[in-house]
Coordinates of C-alpha atoms in Angstrom, one line a residue:
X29 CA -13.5 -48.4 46.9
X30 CA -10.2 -49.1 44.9
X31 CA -12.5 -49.3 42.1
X32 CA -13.7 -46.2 41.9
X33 CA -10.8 -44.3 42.6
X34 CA -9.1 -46.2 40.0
X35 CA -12.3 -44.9 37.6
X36 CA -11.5 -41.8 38.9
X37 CA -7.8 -41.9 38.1
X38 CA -8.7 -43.1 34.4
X39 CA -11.3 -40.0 34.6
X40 CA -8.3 -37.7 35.3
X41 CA -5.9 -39.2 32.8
X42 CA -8.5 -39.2 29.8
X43 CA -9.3 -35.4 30.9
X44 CA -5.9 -34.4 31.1
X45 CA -5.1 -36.3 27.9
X46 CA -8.0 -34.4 26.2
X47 CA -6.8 -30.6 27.5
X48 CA -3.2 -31.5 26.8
X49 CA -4.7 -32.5 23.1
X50 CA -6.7 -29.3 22.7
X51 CA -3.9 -26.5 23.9
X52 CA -1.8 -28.8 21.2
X53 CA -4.3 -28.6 18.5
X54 CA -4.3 -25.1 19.5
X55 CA -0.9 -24.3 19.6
X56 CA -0.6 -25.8 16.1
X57 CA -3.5 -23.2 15.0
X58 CA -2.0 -20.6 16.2
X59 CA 1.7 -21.3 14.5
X60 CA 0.0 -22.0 10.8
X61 CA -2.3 -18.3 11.2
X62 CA 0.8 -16.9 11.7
X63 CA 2.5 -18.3 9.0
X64 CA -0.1 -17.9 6.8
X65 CA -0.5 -13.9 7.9
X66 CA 3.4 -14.0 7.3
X67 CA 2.7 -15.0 3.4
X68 CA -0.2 -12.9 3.0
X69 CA 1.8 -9.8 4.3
X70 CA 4.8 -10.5 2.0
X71 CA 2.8 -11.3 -1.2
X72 CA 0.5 -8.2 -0.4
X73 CA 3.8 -5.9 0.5
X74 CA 5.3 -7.5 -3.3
X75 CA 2.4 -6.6 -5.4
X76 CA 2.4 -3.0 -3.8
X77 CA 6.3 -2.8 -4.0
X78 CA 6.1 -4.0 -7.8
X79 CA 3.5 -1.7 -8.5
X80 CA 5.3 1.6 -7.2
X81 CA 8.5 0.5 -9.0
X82 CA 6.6 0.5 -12.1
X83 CA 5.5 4.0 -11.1
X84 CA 9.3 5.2 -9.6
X85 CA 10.8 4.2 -13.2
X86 CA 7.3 6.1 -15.3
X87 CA 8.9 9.3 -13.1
X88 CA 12.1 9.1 -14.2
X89 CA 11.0 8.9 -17.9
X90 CA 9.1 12.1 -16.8
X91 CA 11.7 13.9 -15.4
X92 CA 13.8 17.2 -16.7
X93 CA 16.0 18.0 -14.4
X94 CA 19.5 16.1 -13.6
X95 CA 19.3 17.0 -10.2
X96 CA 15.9 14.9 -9.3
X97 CA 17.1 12.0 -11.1
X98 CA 19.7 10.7 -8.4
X99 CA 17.2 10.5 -5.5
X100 CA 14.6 9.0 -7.7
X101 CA 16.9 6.3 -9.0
X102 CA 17.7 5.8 -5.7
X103 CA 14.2 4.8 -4.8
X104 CA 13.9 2.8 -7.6
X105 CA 17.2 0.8 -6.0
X106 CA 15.4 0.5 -2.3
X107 CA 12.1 -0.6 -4.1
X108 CA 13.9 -3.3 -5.6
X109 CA 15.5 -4.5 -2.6
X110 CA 12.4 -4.5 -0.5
X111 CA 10.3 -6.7 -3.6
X112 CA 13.4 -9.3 -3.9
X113 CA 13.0 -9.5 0.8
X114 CA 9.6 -9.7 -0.5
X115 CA 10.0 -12.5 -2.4
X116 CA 12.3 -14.3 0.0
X117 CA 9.5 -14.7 2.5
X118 CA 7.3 -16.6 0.5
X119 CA 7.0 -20.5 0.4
X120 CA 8.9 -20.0 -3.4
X121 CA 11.9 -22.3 -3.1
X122 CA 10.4 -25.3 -5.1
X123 CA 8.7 -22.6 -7.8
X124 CA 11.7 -21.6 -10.3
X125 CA 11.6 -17.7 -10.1
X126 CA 15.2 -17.3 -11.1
X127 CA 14.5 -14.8 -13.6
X128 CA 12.4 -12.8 -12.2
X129 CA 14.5 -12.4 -8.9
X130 CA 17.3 -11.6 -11.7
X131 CA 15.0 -8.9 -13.2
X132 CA 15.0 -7.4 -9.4
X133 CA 18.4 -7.5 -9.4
X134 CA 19.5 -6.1 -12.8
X135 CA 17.4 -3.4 -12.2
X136 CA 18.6 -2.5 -8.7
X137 CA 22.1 -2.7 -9.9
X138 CA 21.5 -0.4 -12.7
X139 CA 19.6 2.3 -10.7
X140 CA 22.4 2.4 -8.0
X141 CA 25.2 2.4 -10.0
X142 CA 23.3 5.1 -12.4
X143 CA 22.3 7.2 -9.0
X144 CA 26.0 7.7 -7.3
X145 CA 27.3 9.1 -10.4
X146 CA 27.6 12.5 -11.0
X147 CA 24.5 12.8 -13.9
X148 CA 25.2 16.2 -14.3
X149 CA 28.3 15.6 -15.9
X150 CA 27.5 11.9 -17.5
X151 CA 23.3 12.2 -17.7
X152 CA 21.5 9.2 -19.1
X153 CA 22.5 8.2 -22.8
X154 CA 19.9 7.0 -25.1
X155 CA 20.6 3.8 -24.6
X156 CA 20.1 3.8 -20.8
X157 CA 17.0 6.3 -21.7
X158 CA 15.4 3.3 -24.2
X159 CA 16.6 0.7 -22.2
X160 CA 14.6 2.3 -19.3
X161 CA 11.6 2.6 -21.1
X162 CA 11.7 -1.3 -22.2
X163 CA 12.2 -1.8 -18.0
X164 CA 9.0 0.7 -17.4
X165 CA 6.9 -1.9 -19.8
X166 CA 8.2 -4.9 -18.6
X167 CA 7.8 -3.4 -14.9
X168 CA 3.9 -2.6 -15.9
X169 CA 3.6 -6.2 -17.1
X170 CA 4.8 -8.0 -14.0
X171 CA 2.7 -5.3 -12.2
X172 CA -0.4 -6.5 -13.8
X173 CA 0.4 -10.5 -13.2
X174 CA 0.6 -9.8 -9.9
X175 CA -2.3 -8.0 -9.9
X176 CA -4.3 -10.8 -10.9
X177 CA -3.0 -13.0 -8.7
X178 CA -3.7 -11.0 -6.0
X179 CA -7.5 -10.1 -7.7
X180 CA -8.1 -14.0 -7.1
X181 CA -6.7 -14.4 -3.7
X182 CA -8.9 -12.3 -2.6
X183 CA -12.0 -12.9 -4.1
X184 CA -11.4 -16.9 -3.8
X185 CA -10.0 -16.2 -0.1
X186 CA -6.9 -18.5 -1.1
X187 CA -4.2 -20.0 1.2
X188 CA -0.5 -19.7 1.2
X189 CA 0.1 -22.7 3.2
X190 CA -2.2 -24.4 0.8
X191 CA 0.9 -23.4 -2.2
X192 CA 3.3 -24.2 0.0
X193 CA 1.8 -27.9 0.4
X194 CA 0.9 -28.3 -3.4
X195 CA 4.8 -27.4 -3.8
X196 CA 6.1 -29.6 -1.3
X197 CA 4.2 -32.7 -2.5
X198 CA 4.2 -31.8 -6.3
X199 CA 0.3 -31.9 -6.1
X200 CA -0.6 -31.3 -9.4
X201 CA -4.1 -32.1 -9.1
X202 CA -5.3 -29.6 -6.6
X203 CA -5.7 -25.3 -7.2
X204 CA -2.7 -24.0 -7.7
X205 CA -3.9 -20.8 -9.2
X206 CA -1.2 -18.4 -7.0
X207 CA 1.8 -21.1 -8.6
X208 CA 0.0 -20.6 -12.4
X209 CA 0.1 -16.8 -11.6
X210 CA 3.4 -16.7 -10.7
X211 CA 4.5 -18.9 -13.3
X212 CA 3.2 -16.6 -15.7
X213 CA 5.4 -14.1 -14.1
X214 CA 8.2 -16.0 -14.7
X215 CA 8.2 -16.5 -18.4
X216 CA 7.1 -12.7 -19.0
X217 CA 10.7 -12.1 -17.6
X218 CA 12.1 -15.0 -19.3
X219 CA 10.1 -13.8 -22.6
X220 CA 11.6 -9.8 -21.9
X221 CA 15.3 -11.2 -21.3
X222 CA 14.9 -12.9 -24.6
X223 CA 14.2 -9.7 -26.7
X224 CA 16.8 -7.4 -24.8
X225 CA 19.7 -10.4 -24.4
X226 CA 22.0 -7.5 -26.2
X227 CA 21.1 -5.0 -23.2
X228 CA 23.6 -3.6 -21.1
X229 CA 22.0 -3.3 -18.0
X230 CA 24.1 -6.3 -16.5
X231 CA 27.1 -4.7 -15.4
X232 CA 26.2 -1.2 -16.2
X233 CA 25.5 0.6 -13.4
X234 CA 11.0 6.0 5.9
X235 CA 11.7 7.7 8.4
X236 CA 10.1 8.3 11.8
X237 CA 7.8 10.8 12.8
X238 CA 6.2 11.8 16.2
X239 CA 2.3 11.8 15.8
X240 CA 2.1 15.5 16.2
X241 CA -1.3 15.9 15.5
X242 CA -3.4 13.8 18.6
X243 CA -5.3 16.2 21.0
X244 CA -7.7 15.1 23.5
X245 CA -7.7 12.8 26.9
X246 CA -7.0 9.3 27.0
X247 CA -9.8 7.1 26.8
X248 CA -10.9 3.9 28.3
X249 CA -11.4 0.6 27.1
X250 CA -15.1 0.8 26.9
X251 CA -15.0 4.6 25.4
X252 CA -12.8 2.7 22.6
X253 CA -15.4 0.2 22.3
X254 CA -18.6 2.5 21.9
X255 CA -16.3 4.6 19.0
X256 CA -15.6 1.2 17.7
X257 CA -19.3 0.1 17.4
X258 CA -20.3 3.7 15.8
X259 CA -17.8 3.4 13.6
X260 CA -18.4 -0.1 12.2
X261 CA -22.2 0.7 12.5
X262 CA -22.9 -2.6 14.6
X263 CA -25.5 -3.7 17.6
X264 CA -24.7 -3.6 21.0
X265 CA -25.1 -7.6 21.5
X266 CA -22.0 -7.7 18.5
X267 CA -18.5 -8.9 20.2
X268 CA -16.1 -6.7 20.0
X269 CA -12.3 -8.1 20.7
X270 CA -9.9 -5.5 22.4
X271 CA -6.4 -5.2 23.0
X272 CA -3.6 -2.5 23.3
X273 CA -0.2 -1.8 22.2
X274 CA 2.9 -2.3 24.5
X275 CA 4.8 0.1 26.0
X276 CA 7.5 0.3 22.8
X277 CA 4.6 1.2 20.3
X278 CA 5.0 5.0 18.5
X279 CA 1.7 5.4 19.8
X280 CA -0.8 3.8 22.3
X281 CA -3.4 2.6 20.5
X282 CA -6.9 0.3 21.0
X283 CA -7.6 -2.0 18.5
X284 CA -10.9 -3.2 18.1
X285 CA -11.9 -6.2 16.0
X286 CA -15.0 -8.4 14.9
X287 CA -16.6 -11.1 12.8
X288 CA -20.0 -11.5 12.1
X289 CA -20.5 -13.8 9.1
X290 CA -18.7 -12.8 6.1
X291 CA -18.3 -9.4 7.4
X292 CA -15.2 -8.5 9.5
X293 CA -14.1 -5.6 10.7
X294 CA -10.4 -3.3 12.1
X295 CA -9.6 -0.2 14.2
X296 CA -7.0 1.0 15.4
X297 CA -7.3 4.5 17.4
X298 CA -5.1 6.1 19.7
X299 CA -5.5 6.0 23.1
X300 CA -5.1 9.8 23.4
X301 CA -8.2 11.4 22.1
X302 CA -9.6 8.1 20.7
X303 CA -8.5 9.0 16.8
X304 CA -9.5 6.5 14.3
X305 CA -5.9 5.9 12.8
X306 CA -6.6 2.7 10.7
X307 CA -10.1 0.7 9.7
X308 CA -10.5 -2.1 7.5
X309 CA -13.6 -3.5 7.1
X310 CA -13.8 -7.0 4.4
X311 CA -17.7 -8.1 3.3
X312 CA -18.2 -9.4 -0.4
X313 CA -19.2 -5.8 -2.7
X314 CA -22.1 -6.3 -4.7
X315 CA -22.7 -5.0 -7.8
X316 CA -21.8 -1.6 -8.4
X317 CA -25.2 1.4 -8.0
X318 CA -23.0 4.3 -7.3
X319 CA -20.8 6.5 -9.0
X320 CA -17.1 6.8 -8.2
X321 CA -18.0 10.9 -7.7
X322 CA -20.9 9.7 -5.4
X323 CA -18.2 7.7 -3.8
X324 CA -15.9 10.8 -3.0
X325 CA -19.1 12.4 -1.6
X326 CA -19.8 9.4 0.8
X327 CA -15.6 9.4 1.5
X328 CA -16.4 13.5 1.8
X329 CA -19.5 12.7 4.7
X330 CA -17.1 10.0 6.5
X331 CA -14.0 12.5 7.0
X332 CA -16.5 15.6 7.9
X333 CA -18.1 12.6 10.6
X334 CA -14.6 12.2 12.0
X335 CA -14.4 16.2 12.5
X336 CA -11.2 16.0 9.9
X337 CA -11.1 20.1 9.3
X338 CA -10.6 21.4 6.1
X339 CA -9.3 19.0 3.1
X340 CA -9.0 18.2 -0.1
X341 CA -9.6 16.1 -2.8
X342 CA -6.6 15.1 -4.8
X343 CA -7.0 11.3 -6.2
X344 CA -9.7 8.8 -6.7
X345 CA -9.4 5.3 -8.4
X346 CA -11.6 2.5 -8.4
X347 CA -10.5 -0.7 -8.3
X348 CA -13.4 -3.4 -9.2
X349 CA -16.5 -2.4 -7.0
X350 CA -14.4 0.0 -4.7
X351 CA -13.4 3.9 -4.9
X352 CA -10.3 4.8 -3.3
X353 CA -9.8 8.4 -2.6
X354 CA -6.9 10.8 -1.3
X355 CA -7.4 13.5 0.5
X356 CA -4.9 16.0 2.0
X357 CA -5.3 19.2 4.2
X358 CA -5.6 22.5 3.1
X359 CA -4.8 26.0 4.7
X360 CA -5.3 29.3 2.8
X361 CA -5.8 27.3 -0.1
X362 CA -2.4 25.7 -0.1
X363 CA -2.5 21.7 -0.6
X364 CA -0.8 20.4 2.6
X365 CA 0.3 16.8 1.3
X366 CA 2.1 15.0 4.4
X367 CA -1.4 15.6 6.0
X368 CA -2.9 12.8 4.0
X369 CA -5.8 10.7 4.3
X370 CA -7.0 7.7 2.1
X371 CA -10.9 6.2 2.4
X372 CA -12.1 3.5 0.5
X373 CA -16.1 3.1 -0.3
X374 CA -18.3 0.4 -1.3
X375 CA -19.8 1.4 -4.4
X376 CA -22.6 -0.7 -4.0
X377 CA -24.0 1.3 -0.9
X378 CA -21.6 3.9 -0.3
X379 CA -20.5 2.0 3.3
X380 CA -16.7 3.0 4.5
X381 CA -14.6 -0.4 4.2
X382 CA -11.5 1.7 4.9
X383 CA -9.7 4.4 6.2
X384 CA -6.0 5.5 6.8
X385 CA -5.1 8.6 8.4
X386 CA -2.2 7.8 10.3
X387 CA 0.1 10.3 7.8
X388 CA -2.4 13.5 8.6
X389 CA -2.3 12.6 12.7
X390 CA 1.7 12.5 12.2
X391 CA 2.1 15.5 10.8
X392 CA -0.9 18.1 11.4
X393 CA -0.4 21.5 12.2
X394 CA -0.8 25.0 11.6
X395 CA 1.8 25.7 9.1
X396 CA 3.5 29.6 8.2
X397 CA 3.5 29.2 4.6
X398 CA 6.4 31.0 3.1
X399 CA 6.4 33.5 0.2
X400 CA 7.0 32.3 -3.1
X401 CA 10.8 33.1 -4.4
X402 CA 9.8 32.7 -8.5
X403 CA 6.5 33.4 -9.8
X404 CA 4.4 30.6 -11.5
X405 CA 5.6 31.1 -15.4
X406 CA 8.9 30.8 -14.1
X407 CA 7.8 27.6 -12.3
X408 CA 5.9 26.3 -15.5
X409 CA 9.7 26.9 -17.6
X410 CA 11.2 24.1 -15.3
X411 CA 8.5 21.6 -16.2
X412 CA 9.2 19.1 -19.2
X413 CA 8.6 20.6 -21.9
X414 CA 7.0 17.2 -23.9
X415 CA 4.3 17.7 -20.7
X416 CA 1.2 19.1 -21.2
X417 CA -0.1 21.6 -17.9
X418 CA -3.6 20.8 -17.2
X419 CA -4.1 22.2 -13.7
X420 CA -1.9 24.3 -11.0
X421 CA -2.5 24.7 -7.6
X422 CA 0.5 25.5 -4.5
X423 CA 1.4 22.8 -2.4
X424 CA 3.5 22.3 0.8
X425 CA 5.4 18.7 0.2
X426 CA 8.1 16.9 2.2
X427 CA 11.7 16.5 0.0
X428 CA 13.6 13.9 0.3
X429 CA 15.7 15.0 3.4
X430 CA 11.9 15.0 5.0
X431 CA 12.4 18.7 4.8
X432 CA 8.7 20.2 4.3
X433 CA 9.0 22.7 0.9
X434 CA 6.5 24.8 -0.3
X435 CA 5.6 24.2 -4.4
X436 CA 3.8 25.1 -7.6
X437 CA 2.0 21.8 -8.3
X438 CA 1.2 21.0 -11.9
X439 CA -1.2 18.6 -13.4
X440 CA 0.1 17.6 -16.7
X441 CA -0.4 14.4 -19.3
X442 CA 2.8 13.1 -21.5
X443 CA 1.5 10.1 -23.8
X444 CA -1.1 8.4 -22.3
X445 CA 0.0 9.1 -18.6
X446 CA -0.9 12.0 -16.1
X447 CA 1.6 12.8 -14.3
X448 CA 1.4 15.4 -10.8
X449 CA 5.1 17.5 -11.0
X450 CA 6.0 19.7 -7.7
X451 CA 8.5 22.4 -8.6
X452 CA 9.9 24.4 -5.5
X453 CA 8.2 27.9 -5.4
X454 CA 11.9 29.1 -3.9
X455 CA 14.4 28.3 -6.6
X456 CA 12.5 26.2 -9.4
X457 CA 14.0 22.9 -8.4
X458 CA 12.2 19.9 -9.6
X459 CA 10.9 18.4 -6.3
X460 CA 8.9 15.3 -6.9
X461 CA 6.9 13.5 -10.3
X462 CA 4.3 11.0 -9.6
X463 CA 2.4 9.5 -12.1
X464 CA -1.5 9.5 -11.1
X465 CA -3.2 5.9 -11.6
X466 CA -5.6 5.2 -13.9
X467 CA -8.9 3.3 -13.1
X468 CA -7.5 0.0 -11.8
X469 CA -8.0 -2.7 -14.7
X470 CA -11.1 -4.8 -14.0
X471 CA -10.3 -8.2 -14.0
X472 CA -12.7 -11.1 -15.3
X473 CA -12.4 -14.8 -14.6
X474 CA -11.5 -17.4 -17.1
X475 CA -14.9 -19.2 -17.7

């Protein structure tokens, strides 16, 4: 008898050891995903930070009037900021990046100190002019690098943690194609402070929206789950993982997720009327068969499936096998532009591997558009005159005081860049430039 309930005792011990081993192995999981999603996020949130400065400072270069200048320095200073918290969060600290987290720096400081002055008075010399130019290559360089990097993370489906351990232990033998990336980075910079060391930019010098446009009941669990399966085309006997926001989100939403061999799949979709606000879907692209038009008319079929009502064209791109293309509303053939959309299409089969309509579902509404204050000649006048108008349309755009403004937008090229410029239909101020991206560079590995 006392042996067996000693067996028994062992029985209980080994079991308990084996749990308490599990939920640890588990635990330990659970704190390296997180830390790895951490990475991921910050890398992801530098390339797209870099890549925008690059763009912020090709604006500038654009720009004619005084007035737009001081704001769009401005956001040239807070995109800095965020790429140099950007770089803080990743596993870094053994990878000398001194110089290009001094690169982050001299540029910040010069667009501040450039944007609280009073340009009107004191506009940019042609020294701060060139020197900016030499910052909008350099920028574009950097941009590119990263690029690359982030072309082979994703293909390769590389690691953070996996940098972070080759750093720690000096491993020199294992891939450390993210640390060769980002030591390319570095001696670009190093290379660019080199030419310019007699430069004098040492020392010289989102805001939050109700979703306004949700209609419709609230919907179940299950309902989320049926729109989830329609809209990532999948069987009935595919699991589906659902959860839903806290209490302190913007919005209530479901989000639906799944895995099913090298496919995986996102939604997220508000509670209230079940509106698809995010999707991400990841599978490897095959080769490309279709078009990047055919594209926009697959994106086109996707939005009209969605019952999106009238809207616009306004930007497509591809980007290796993929088309991404904007969208915005339109009413009495004005351009509404904070009702935006962006879809992204295989271009091997035309399937939807992402959508993002969170900006139209914030701000969608019937709008009483305004009568224009100056007629479009008078609009064209206040355009650079080294621009070269290839299209106009009128557009409804939000300011910088998130004011919406209704404008004469211009499609214009200067160089090799085109460039979309929004002057206000009311007084002829220069609202916004943006330079329009190219076809993304297709990147081909080192054989």
């Amino acid at each position: 008898m006392k042996r067996w309930i000693l067996i028994s005792l062992l029985a209980i011990v080994v079991v308990g050891t084996g749990v308490w081993g599990y939920k640890e192995h588990q635990d330990k999981n659970a704190i390296l995903i997180q830390a790895e999603n951490t990475y991921q996020r910050a890398f992801h949130d530098l390339t797209y930070h870099t890549d925008l400065l690059h763009d912020k400072i090709g604006n500038v270069l654009a720009m004619n009037s005084q007035k737009r200048l001081s704001p769009e320095l401005a956001q040239i200073w807070r995109l800095t900021s965020e790429a140099q918290a950007d770089v803080g969060q990743l596993p870094l600290t053994l990878l000398p990046f001194n110089k290009t987290e001094e690169f982050l720096h001299d540029i910040g400081d010069f667009s501040y100190k450039t944007a609280i002055r009073n340009l009107s008075d004191e506009p940019l010399s042609d020294e701060e002019v060139t020197m900016l130019e030499d910052l909008y290559k350099q920028s574009g360089t950097i941009k590119d690098e990263l690029r690359k990097v982030q072309h082979t993370v994703l293909e390769e489906n590389l690691r953070w943690m996996d940098v972070q351990l080759a750093l720690a232990t000096n491993d020199a033998q294992g891939d450390n194609t993210i640390i060769d990336g980002f030591e390319t980075v570095e001696k670009s910079v190093a290379g660019f402070g080199e030419e310019n060391n007699g430069s004098n930019i040492i020392g010289i010098a989102d805001e939050n929206h109700e979703f306004k446009g949700l209609d419709g009941k609230e919907i179940s669990e299950q309902e989320a789950k049926e729109t989830a399966r329609k809209i990532f085309n999948i069987k009935d006997k595919q699991k589906i993982n659902m959860t839903k926001t806290g209490d302190g989100a913007d919005v209530q939403t479901w989000m639906a997720s799944y895995q099913d061999g090298d496919k995986n799949g996102y939604i997220d979709m508000s509670v209230k009327g079940g509106h698809p606000l995010t999707v991400m879907v990841e599978r490897p692209v095959k080769d490309t068969k279709i078009s990047l038009h055919e594209g926009a008319l697959k994106a086109n079929d996707y939005l009209q499936s969605f019952d999106f009502p009238d809207r616009e064209l306004v930007q497509s791109s591809q980007y290796e096998k993929e088309g991404v293309y904007s969208f915005v509303a339109s009413q009495d053939g004005v351009r509404i532009y904070p009702d935006a959309i962006q879809v992204k299409v295989a271009l091997d089969n035309g399937d939807m591997l992402g959508m993002s309509a969170k900006d139209y579902f914030m701000n969608h509404r019937q709008r009483d558009i305004p009568e224009t204050g100056i007629s479009e000649e008078e609009a064209r006048s206040s355009v650079n005159p080294d621009v070269k108008i290839q299209e106009q349309h009128m557009a409804i755009i939000e300011n910088d005081l998130a004011e919406e403004v209704l404008t004469y937008e211009f499609l214009g090229t200067l160089g090799d860049n085109t460039y979309r410029i929004f002057i206000n239909a009311e007084d002829g101020t220069e609202e916004k430039v943006e330079r329009l991206k190219a076809t993304e560079i297709k990147f081909s590995r080192a054989v």
